[in-house]
Every structure is written in structure tokens, then in C-alpha cells.
Coordinates of C-alpha atoms and ligand atoms in Angstrom, one line a residue:
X1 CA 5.3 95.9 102.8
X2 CA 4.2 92.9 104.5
X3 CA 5.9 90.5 101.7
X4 CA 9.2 91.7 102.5
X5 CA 11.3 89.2 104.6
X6 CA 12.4 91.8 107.0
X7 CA 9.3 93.1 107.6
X8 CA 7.8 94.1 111.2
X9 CA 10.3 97.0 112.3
X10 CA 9.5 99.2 109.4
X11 CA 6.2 101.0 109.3
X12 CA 6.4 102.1 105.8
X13 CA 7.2 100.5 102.6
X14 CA 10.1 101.0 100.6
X15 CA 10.4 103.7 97.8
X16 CA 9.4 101.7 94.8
X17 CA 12.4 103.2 92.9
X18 CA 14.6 102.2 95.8
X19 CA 12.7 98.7 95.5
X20 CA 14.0 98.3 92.5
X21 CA 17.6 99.3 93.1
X22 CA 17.6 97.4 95.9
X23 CA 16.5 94.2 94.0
X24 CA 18.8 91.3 93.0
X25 CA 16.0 88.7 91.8
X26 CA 17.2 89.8 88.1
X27 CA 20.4 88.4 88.2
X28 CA 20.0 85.8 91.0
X29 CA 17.1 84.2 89.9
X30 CA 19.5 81.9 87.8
X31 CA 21.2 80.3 91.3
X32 CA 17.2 79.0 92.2
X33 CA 18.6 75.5 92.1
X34 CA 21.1 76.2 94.6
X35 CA 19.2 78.3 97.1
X36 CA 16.9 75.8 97.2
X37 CA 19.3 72.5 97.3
X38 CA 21.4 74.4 100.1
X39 CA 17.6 75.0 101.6
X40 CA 16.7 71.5 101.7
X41 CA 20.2 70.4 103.1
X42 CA 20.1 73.2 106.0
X43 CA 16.4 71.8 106.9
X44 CA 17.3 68.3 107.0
X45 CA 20.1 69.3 109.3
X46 CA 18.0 71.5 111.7
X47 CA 15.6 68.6 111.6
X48 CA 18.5 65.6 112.3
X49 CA 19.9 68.0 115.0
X50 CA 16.4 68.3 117.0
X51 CA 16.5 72.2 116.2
X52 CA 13.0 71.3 114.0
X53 CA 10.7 68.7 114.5
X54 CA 11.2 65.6 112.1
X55 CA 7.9 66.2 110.4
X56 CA 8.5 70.2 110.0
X57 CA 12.0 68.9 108.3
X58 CA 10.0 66.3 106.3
X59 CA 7.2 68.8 105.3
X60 CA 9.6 71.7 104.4
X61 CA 12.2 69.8 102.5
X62 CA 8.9 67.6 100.7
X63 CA 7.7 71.2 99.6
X64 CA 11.1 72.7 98.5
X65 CA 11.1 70.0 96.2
X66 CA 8.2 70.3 94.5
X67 CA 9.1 73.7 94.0
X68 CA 12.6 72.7 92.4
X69 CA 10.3 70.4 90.3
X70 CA 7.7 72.9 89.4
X71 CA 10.2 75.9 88.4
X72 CA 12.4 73.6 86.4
X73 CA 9.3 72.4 84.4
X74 CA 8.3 76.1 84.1
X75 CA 4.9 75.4 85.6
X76 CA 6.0 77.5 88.5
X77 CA 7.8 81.5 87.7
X78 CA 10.1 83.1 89.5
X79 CA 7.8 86.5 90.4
X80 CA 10.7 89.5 89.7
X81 CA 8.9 91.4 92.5
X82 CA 10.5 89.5 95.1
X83 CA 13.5 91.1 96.3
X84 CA 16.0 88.0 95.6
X85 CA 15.8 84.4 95.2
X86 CA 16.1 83.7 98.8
X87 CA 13.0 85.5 99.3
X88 CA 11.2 84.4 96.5
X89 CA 11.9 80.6 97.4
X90 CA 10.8 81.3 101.2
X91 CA 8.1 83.2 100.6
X92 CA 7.1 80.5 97.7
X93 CA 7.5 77.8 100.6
X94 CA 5.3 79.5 103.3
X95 CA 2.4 79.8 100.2
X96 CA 2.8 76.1 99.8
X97 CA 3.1 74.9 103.7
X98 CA 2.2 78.0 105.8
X99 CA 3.8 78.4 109.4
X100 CA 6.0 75.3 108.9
X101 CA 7.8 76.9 105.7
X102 CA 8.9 79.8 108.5
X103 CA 10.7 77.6 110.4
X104 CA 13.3 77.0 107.4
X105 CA 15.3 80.1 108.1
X106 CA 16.1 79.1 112.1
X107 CA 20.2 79.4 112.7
X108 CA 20.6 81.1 108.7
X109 CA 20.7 84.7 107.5
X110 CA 20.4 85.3 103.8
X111 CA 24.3 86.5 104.4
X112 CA 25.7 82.7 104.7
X113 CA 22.7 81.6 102.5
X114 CA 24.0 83.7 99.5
X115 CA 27.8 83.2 100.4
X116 CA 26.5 79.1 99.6
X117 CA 23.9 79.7 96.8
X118 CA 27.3 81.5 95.0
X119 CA 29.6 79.0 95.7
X120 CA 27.7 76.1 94.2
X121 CA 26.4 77.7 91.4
X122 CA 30.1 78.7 90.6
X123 CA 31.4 75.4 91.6
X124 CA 29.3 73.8 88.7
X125 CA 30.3 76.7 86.4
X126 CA 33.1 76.1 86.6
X127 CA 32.9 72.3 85.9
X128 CA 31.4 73.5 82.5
X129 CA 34.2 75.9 82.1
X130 CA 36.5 72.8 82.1
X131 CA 34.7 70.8 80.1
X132 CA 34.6 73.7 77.4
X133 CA 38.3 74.4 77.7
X134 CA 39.1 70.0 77.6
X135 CA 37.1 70.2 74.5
X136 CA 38.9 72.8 72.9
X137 CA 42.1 71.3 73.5
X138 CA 41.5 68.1 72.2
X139 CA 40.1 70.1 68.6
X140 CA 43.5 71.5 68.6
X141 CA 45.6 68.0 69.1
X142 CA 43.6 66.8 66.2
X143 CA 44.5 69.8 63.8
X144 CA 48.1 69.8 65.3
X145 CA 48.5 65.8 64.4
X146 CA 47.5 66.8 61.0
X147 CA 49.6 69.6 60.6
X148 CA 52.8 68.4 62.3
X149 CA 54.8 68.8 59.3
X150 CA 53.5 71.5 57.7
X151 CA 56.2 73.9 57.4
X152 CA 55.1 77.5 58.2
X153 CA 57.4 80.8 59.0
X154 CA 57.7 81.3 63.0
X155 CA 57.7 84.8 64.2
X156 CA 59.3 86.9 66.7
X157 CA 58.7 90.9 66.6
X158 CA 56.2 89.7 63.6
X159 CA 59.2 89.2 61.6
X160 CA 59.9 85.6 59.8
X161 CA 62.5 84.0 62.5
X162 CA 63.0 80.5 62.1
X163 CA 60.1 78.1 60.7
X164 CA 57.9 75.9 62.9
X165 CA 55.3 73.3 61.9
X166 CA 51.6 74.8 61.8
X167 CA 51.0 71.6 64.6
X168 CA 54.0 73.0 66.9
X169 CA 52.6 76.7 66.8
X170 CA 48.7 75.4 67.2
X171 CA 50.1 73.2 70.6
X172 CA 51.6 75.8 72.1
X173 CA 47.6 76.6 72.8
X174 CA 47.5 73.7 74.5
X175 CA 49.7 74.4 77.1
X176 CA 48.3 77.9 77.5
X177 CA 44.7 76.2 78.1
X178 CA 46.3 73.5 80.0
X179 CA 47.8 75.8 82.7
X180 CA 43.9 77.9 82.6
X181 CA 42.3 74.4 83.6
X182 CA 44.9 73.8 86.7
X183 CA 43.9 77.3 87.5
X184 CA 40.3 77.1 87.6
X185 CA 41.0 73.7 89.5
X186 CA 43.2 75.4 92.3
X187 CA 40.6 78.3 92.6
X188 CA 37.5 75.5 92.5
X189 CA 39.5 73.6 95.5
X190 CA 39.7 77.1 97.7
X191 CA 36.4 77.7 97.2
X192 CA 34.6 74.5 97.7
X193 CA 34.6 75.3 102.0
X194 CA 30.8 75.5 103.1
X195 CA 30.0 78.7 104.2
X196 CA 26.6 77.7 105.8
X197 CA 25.9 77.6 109.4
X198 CA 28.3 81.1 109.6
X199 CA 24.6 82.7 110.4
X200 CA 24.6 86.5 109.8
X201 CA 28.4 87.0 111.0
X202 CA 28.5 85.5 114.3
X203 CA 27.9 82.2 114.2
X204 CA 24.7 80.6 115.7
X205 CA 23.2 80.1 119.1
X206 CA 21.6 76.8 117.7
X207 CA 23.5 73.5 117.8
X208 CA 23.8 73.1 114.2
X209 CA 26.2 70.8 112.6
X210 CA 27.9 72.7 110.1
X211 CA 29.6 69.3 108.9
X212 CA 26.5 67.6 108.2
X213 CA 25.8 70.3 105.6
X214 CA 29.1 70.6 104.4
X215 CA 29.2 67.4 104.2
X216 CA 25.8 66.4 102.1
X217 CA 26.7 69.6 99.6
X218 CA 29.6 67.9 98.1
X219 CA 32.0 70.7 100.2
X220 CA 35.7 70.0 101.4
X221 CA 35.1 70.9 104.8
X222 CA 33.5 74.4 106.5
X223 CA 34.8 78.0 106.4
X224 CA 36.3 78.3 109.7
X225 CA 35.8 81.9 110.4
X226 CA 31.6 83.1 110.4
X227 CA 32.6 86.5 109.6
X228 CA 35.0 85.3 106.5
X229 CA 32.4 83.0 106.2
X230 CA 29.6 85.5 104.5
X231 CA 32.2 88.2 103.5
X232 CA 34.8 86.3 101.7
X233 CA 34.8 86.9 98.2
X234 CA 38.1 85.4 97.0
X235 CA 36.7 82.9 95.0
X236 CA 35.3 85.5 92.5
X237 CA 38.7 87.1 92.1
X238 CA 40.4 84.5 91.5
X239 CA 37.9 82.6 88.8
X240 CA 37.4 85.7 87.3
X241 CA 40.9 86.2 87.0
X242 CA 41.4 82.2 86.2
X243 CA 38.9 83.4 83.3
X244 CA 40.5 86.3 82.1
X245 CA 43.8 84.3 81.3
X246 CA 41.8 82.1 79.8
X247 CA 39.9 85.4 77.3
X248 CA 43.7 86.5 76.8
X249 CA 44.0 83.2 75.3
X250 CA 41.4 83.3 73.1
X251 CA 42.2 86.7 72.8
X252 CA 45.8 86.4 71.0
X253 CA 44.8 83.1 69.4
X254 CA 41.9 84.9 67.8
X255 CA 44.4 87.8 66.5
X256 CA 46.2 85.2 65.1
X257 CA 43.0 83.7 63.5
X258 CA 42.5 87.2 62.0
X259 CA 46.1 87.8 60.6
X260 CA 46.3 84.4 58.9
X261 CA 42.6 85.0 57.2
X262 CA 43.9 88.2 55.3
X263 CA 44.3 88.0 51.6
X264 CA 48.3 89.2 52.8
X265 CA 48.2 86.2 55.0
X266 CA 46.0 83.4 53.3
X267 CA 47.4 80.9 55.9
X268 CA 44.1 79.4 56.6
X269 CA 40.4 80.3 55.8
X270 CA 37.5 79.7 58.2
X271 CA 34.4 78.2 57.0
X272 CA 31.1 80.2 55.8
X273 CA 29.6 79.2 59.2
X274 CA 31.7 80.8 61.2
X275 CA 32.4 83.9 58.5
X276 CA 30.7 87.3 58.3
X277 CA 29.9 89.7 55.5
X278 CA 29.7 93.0 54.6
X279 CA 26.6 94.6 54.1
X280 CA 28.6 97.3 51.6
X281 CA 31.8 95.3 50.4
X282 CA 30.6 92.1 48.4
X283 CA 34.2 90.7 48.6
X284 CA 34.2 90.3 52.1
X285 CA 34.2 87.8 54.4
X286 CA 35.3 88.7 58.1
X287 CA 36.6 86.9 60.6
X288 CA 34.1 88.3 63.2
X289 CA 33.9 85.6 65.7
X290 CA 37.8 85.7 66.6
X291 CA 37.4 89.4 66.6
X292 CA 34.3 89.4 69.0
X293 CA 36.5 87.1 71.4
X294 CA 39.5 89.3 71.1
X295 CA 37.2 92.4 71.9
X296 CA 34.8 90.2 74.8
X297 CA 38.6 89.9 76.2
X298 CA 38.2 93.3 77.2
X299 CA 35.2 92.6 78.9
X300 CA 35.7 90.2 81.2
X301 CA 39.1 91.8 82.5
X302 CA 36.7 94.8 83.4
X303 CA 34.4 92.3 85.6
X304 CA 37.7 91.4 87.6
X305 CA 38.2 94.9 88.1
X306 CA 35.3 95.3 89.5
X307 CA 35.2 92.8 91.7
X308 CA 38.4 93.6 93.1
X309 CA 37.6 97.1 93.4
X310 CA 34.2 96.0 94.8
X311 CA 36.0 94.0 97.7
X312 CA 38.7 96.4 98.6
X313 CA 37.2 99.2 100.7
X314 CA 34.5 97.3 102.5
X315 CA 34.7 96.4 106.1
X316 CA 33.4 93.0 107.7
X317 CA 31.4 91.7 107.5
X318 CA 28.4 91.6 104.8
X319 CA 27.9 94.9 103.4
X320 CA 25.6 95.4 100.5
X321 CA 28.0 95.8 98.0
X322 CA 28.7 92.5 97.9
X323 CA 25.6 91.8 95.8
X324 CA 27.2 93.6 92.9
X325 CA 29.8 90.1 92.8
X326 CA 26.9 88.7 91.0
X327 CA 26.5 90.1 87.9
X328 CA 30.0 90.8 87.2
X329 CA 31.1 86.8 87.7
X330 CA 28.0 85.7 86.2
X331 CA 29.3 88.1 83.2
X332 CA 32.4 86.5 83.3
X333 CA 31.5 82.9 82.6
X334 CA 28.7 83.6 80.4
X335 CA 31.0 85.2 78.0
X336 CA 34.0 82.5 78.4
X337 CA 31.0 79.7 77.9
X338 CA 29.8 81.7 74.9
X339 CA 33.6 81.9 73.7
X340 CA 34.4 78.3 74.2
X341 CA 31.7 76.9 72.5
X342 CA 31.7 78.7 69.2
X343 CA 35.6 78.8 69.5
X344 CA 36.2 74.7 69.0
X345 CA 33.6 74.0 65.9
X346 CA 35.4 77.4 64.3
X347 CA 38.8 76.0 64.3
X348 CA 37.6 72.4 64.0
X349 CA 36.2 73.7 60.3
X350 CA 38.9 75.8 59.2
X351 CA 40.6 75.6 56.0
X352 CA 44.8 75.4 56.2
X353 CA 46.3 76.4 53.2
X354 CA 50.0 74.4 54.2
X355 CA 51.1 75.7 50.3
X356 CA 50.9 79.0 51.4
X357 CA 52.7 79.3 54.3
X358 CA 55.6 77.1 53.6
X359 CA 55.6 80.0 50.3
X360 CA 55.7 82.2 53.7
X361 CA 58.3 80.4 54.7
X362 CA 61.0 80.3 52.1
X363 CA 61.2 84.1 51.8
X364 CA 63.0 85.8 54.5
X365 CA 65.9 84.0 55.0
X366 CA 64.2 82.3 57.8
X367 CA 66.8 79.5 57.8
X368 CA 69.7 81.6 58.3
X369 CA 69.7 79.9 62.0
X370 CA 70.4 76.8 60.5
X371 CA 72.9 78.1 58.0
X372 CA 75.4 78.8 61.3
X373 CA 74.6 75.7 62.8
X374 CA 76.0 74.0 59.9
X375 CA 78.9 75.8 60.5
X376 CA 78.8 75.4 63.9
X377 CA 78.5 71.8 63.4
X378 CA 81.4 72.0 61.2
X379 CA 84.0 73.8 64.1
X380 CA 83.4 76.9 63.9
X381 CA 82.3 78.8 67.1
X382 CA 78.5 80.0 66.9
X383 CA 79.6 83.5 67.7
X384 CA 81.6 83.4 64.7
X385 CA 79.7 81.2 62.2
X386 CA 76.6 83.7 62.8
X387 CA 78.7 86.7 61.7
X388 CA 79.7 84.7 59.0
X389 CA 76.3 84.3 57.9
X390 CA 74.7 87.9 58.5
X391 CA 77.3 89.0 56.1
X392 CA 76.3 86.6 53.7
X393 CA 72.7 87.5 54.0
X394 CA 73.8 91.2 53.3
X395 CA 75.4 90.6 50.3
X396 CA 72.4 88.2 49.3
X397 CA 69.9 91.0 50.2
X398 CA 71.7 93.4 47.6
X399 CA 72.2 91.0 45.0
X400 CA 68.3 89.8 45.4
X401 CA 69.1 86.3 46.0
X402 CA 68.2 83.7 48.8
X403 CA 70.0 80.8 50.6
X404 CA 68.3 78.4 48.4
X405 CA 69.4 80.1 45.5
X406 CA 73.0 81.3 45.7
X407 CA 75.5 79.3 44.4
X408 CA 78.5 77.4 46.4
X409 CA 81.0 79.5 44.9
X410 CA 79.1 82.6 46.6
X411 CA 78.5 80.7 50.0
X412 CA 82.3 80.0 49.3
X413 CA 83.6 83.9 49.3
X414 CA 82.1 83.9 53.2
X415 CA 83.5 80.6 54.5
X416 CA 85.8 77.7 53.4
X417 CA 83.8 75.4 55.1
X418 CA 80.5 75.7 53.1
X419 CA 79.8 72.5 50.6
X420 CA 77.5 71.0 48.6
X421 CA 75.7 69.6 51.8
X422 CA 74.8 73.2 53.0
X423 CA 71.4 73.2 50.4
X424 CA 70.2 70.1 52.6
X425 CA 71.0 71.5 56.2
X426 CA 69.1 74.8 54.4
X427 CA 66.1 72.8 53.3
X428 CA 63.0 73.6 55.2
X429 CA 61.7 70.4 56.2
X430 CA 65.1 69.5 57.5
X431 CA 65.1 72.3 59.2
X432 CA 62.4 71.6 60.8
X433 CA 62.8 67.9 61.2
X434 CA 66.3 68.6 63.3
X435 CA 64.8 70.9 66.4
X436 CA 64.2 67.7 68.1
X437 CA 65.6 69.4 71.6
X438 CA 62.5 68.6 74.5
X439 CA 59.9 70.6 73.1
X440 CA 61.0 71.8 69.8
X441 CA 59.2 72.4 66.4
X442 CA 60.7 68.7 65.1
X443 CA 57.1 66.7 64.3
X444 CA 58.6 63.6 66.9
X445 CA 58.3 66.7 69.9
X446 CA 55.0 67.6 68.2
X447 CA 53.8 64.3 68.7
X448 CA 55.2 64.0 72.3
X449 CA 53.3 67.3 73.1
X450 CA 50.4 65.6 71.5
X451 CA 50.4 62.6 73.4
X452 CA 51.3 64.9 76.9
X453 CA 48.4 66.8 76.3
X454 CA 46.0 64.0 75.6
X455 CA 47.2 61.9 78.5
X456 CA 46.6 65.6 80.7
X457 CA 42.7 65.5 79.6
X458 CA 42.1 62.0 80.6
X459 CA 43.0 63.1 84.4
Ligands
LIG501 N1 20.7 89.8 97.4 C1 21.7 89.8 98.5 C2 23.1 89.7 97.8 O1 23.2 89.4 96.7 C3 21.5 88.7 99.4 C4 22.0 88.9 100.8 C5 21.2 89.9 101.5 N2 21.7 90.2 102.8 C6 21.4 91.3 103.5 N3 21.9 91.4 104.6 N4 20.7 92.2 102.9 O2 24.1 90.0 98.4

């Protein structure tokens, strides 16, 4: 009873089953580092401000460090019987210092405590996050420079549509992860405003300086509202949302990763380490890691649901379901992390089989684009020259033949304007070669993306 923080109106101790639902040390034992940074920056402002005496500020912040020190070597363990991290730190801090250690929590509630210990932990999380995703991107610039001109069928409805260079279709990545580090950048911005000093909801009747601590916890400024202050939320929503773009990237990269492993695909295969058996099927070898990231997907768009739904009903300010943000965003970047990291070394080892899928290519009539063009290019009206070839195909379809292989007198029964010239403006590399419009499959554009991207990571 007596170790509880809020002890002293209650006369009887909580329901030890109620205790335990009640409990968040669990989950936010892992922001220790924070609570007690933001602890040792809110005591050296009481203390700078007169609110403490210089010695109390000395004393108290001198202990909070030495039990930073001691929990970070391990001699020191978090005891899961507090109720949460805040209380486990104070309560650690009076042990250590007695009476002085309960002058630490003068002008703060554990409402604009938590509302800080979550935003820095989240802040460096999402540091990581960027890292992981930079990382990434510069794998897949290297495997796109060395696959800019291999050919490979491009796809629209699944079906063969025009072919691409593996390095155009691996970029395109890029950009997706690209847009998911702005993201996590705008949302990092927003939420870097210090919430301390916003007291319970109210404010403070102390003279704190709210800028002081802002200012020595790397922050932007102060949230400007005490009772959005301890209740906003935002932040989660949007990083967890910031992360969920970022698992539906995986997510359709991975299904990808998956198609292009079957033996009907054979586009690439993915080294041993990063394979999986079957404990039945000695042939097998399973692209489990893409498919875990395309299932986890799943998982972290159900933590943003809950988080929004979490928010939506509850009036200002704190209320305690607030303290269900914390497993749900913790969730969200442990899986991203997880997915980030064993993402890059997986496609840094693959295999590309480039003979296959130019083989991919040439069936399919995927050049049929370019077959109009060359009649384009030659006067006719596009409209006109793609009829021209769609009939062409037909009859080519019944008489089992391709572009490649009919003959000029055949092109010749469809238009007067097809020559010997038509097999090179047909041939896939050239085909390929040509889209050098801003941002097309040409391997010039591929290397412009390249050198875009690069010159984004270095910001
Ligand atoms: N464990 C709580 C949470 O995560 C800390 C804040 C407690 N505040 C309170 N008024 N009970 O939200």
C-alpha cells in the first residue's frame, strides 16, 4: 500500500488482480532512460528556478544518474512490482537519497511526465527507423546500378505490358521509401514540442521555465496548451501510420520477392540464409522472410487502429486509456525495425537470374507498344498505328508466331509502312534503351534516379 505513489487517501490496498491490470511497468520499463533524463532536466530546472534548493537539485540529479548508470550496466533491475517506470525511478531515488528524492516530483504529474518519457523515446525511434529505411535504400541503388540493363517483362493487371529494366522496377522502391522517410520526418518535427511543465492538466502554480527544459531536451519549443499538453496523442497516429506505409512497402515488395522465387517465376533466388524449408517437402525452399513481412503488414495497420480508436472517444484531459498508446506504438516500431533489418542483407544476397526474365520478356508480345510507335514515328496517327498492330498480333496469335519472328511480307499485309528496320525498333534492349522520357525505364533515367536517390540520403 504504502509503496504506491499515490498513497495516503486510500486506506486499503489495491486488489492484486486489479494491481496487475493496472500495471504499465511491463511495457514501459524500456523508456527508463527517458523518464530518468527528462527527470534530471525537470530537477535542474526546479533547482535553477529557486523552486529547490541548489544542493536538493545537485543531490537528486547526482542520484538519478547513478541510477541511469547502474540499470544500464544491469547491476541495478527494474522491480516489475512497481506500478510504471515513473514510479519505479522515484521510488528507486527516495531509497537512494531519502526526503530529498521527494522533492523531484514538485510542479510535475506523471500525466506530462509520460506525455515526455513517450515523445523521446519515439523521437530516437524514429531516428533508427530512418537509419534502417536510408540503409535499405542505398542496398537497392546498388542492385539497381547493376541491373540497369537487364531487360525483364513489366506488368500491369499481372499481364506482360511493356519491358522495364530489373534496376528501373527495383528504384521505384526507392521512391516509395523515400517519400516514408519525409513522412516519419514531418511527424518527428510535430512531435518534438516539450510537453513538460503542462503539470497534471492545468499548468503549474510554480514558476517553472518550461523553456529551460524544452530547451536542454533537444525539443523545438513547448506544447502551448497544458491540457493538449498530457492528452495529445497525435504523434502515435501519425508514426504509426508513417510506419504502416512504410510495412505496405515491404509488404508489396515482399509479394514480389515471393512471385519471382517460384519455379514459374525463377526471376531471382534468395540466398540459403535468408530461405526456409519444409519439414515434409525436401524440394523446398520458401521465401518465408518476405512472407512474414507481408503478413507483420497486417499487424502493424491493426496497432494504428487501435490507437486511433483508443484516442477517439476520450475526453480531456488524461484518461487512463491513454496507457494502452504504449504497447501498440512500441509494437509498431519493433516490427518495422525487425523488418528493416533482415529486409536489406536479404536483398543485398539475392540471386538475379537476368536470362530468365528477359526469356519472360520475349513472350507476350510485350513490345507491341513499340511496334506502333514505329509507325507512329513513321506518320501514322497513334490511334491508328495501334489498331494496325492489335490486328497484327491477332493474326500472329493464331498463326503461333511473335513479332520477332514473323516475316516483313506478313508485317507487310497490315501496313505499307513496315520495313526491314521494324526487327530493331522491336528488339528488347532497344526498346528499352529509347524510354528516355524523365523517369522512364531507359538505363540513362535509371541512373539519374540512382544518382537522385543517393544525393536524397546524404541530406
Ligand atoms: N502508466 C501511465 C500511462 O502510461 C502513466 C500516467 C499515469 N497517470 C495517471 N494519472 N494515472 O499512461
Amino acid at each position: 500500500m504504502s509503496d504506491k505513489l499515490w498513497a495516503g487517501r486510500f486506506s486499503r490496498a489495491l486488489d492484486a488482480q486489479a494491481n496487475d491490470y493496472n500495471a504499465s511497468i511491463r511495457f514501459d520499463k524500456r523508456m527508463y532512460a527517458e523518464d530518468i533524463t527528462g527527470s534530471m532536466a525537470h530537477a535542474a530546472m526546479l533547482s535553477a528556478t529557486g523552486i529547490i534548493s541548489k544542493e536538493d537539485g545537485e543531490t537528486i540529479i547526482g542520484a538519478l544518474e547513478g541510477i541511469l548508470a547502474d540499470v544500464n550496466s544491469g547491476k541495478l533491475e527494474i522491480d516489475l512490482g512497481a506500478e510504471d517506470i515513473h514510479s519505479f525511478v522515484e521510488q528507486e531515488l527516495v531509497r537512494r537519497i531519502g526526503d530529498t528524492g521527494k522533492r523531484l516530483h514538485t510542479a510535475r504529474s506523471r500525466n506530462d511526465q509520460v506525455a515526455l518519457d513517450l515523445r523521446l523515446y519515439l523521437r530516437n525511434q524514429t531516428d533508427e527507423i530512418i537509419a534502417l529505411l536510408k540503409k535499405l535504400i542505398q542496398v537497392i541503388c546498388d542492385k539497381a546500378e547493376a541491373y540497369s540493363a537487364a531487360i525483364m517483362p513489366g506488368y500491369t493487371h499481372m499481364q506482360r505490358a511493356q519491358p522495364i529494366s530489373f534496376g528501373h522496377h527495383l528504384m521505384s522502391y526507392c521512391f516509395m521509401l523515400l517519400r516514408d522517410i519525409g513522412r516519419l520526418q514531418d511527424a518527428r518535427a510535430r512531435m518534438n514540442v516539450s510537453p513538460l511543465g503542462c503539470g497534471a492538466l492545468a499548468g503549474t502554480t510554480f514558476p517553472i521555465d518550461r523553456e529551460m527544459t524544452a530547451q536542454s531536451l533537444g525539443f523545438d519549443g513547448s506544447c502551448l496548451n497544458s491540457l493538449d499538453g498530457v492528452s495529445d496523442r497525435d504523434f502515435c497516429v501519425e508514426l504509426a501510420s508513417a510506419l504502416s506505409l512504410v510495412m505496405a512497402h515491404l509488404s508489396r515488395f515482399s509479394e514480389e520477392i515471393i512471385l519471382w522465387c517460384s519455379w514459374e517465376f525463377k526471376f531471382i533466388e534468395l540466398d540459403d540464409a535468408f530461405s526456409t524449408g519444409s519439414s515434409i517437402m525436401p524440394q523446398k525452399k520458401n521465401p518465408d522472410i518476405a512472407e512474414l513481412t507481408r503478413g507483420k503488414a497486417g499487424r502493424v495497420y491493426g496497432d494504428l487502429i487501435s490507437l486511433l480508436t483508443m484516442l477517439k472517444g476520450i475526453p480531456l484531459a488524461y484518461n487512463k486509456d491513454m496507457q494502452e498508446d504504449k504497447e501498440a506504438i512500441f509494437d509498431c516500431f519493433d516490427t518495422a525495425k525487425m523488418a528493416l533489418t533482415v529486409f536489406a542483407p536479404m536483398l543485398e544476397t539475392m540471386r538475379v537470374n537476368t536470362d530468365r526474365m528477359r526469356k519472360a520478356a520475349l513472350e507476350g508480345f510485350i513490345n507491341a507498344t513499340d511496334c506502333a510507335d514505329y509507325l507512329c514515328a513513321k506518320g501514322l496517327p497513334f490511334r491508328s498505328a495501334y489498331k494496325i498492330v492489335g490486328e497484327l498480333v491477332a493474326y500472329l496469335i493464331r498463326t503461333s508466331k511473335t513479332l520477332e519472328s514473323a516475316s516483313l511480307s506478313e508485317y507487310k499485309q497490315f501496313s505499307d509502312l513496315f520495313d526491314e528496320d521494324v526487327y530493331q525498333a522491336i528488339n528488347l534492349e532497344r526498346c528499352v534503351e529509347k524510354r528516355q522520357s524523365l523517369g522512364g525505364t531507359s538505363p540513362v533515367q535509371v541512373a539519374k534516379q540512382i544518382a537522385f536517390v543517393r544525393e536524397q540520403l546524404q541530406k
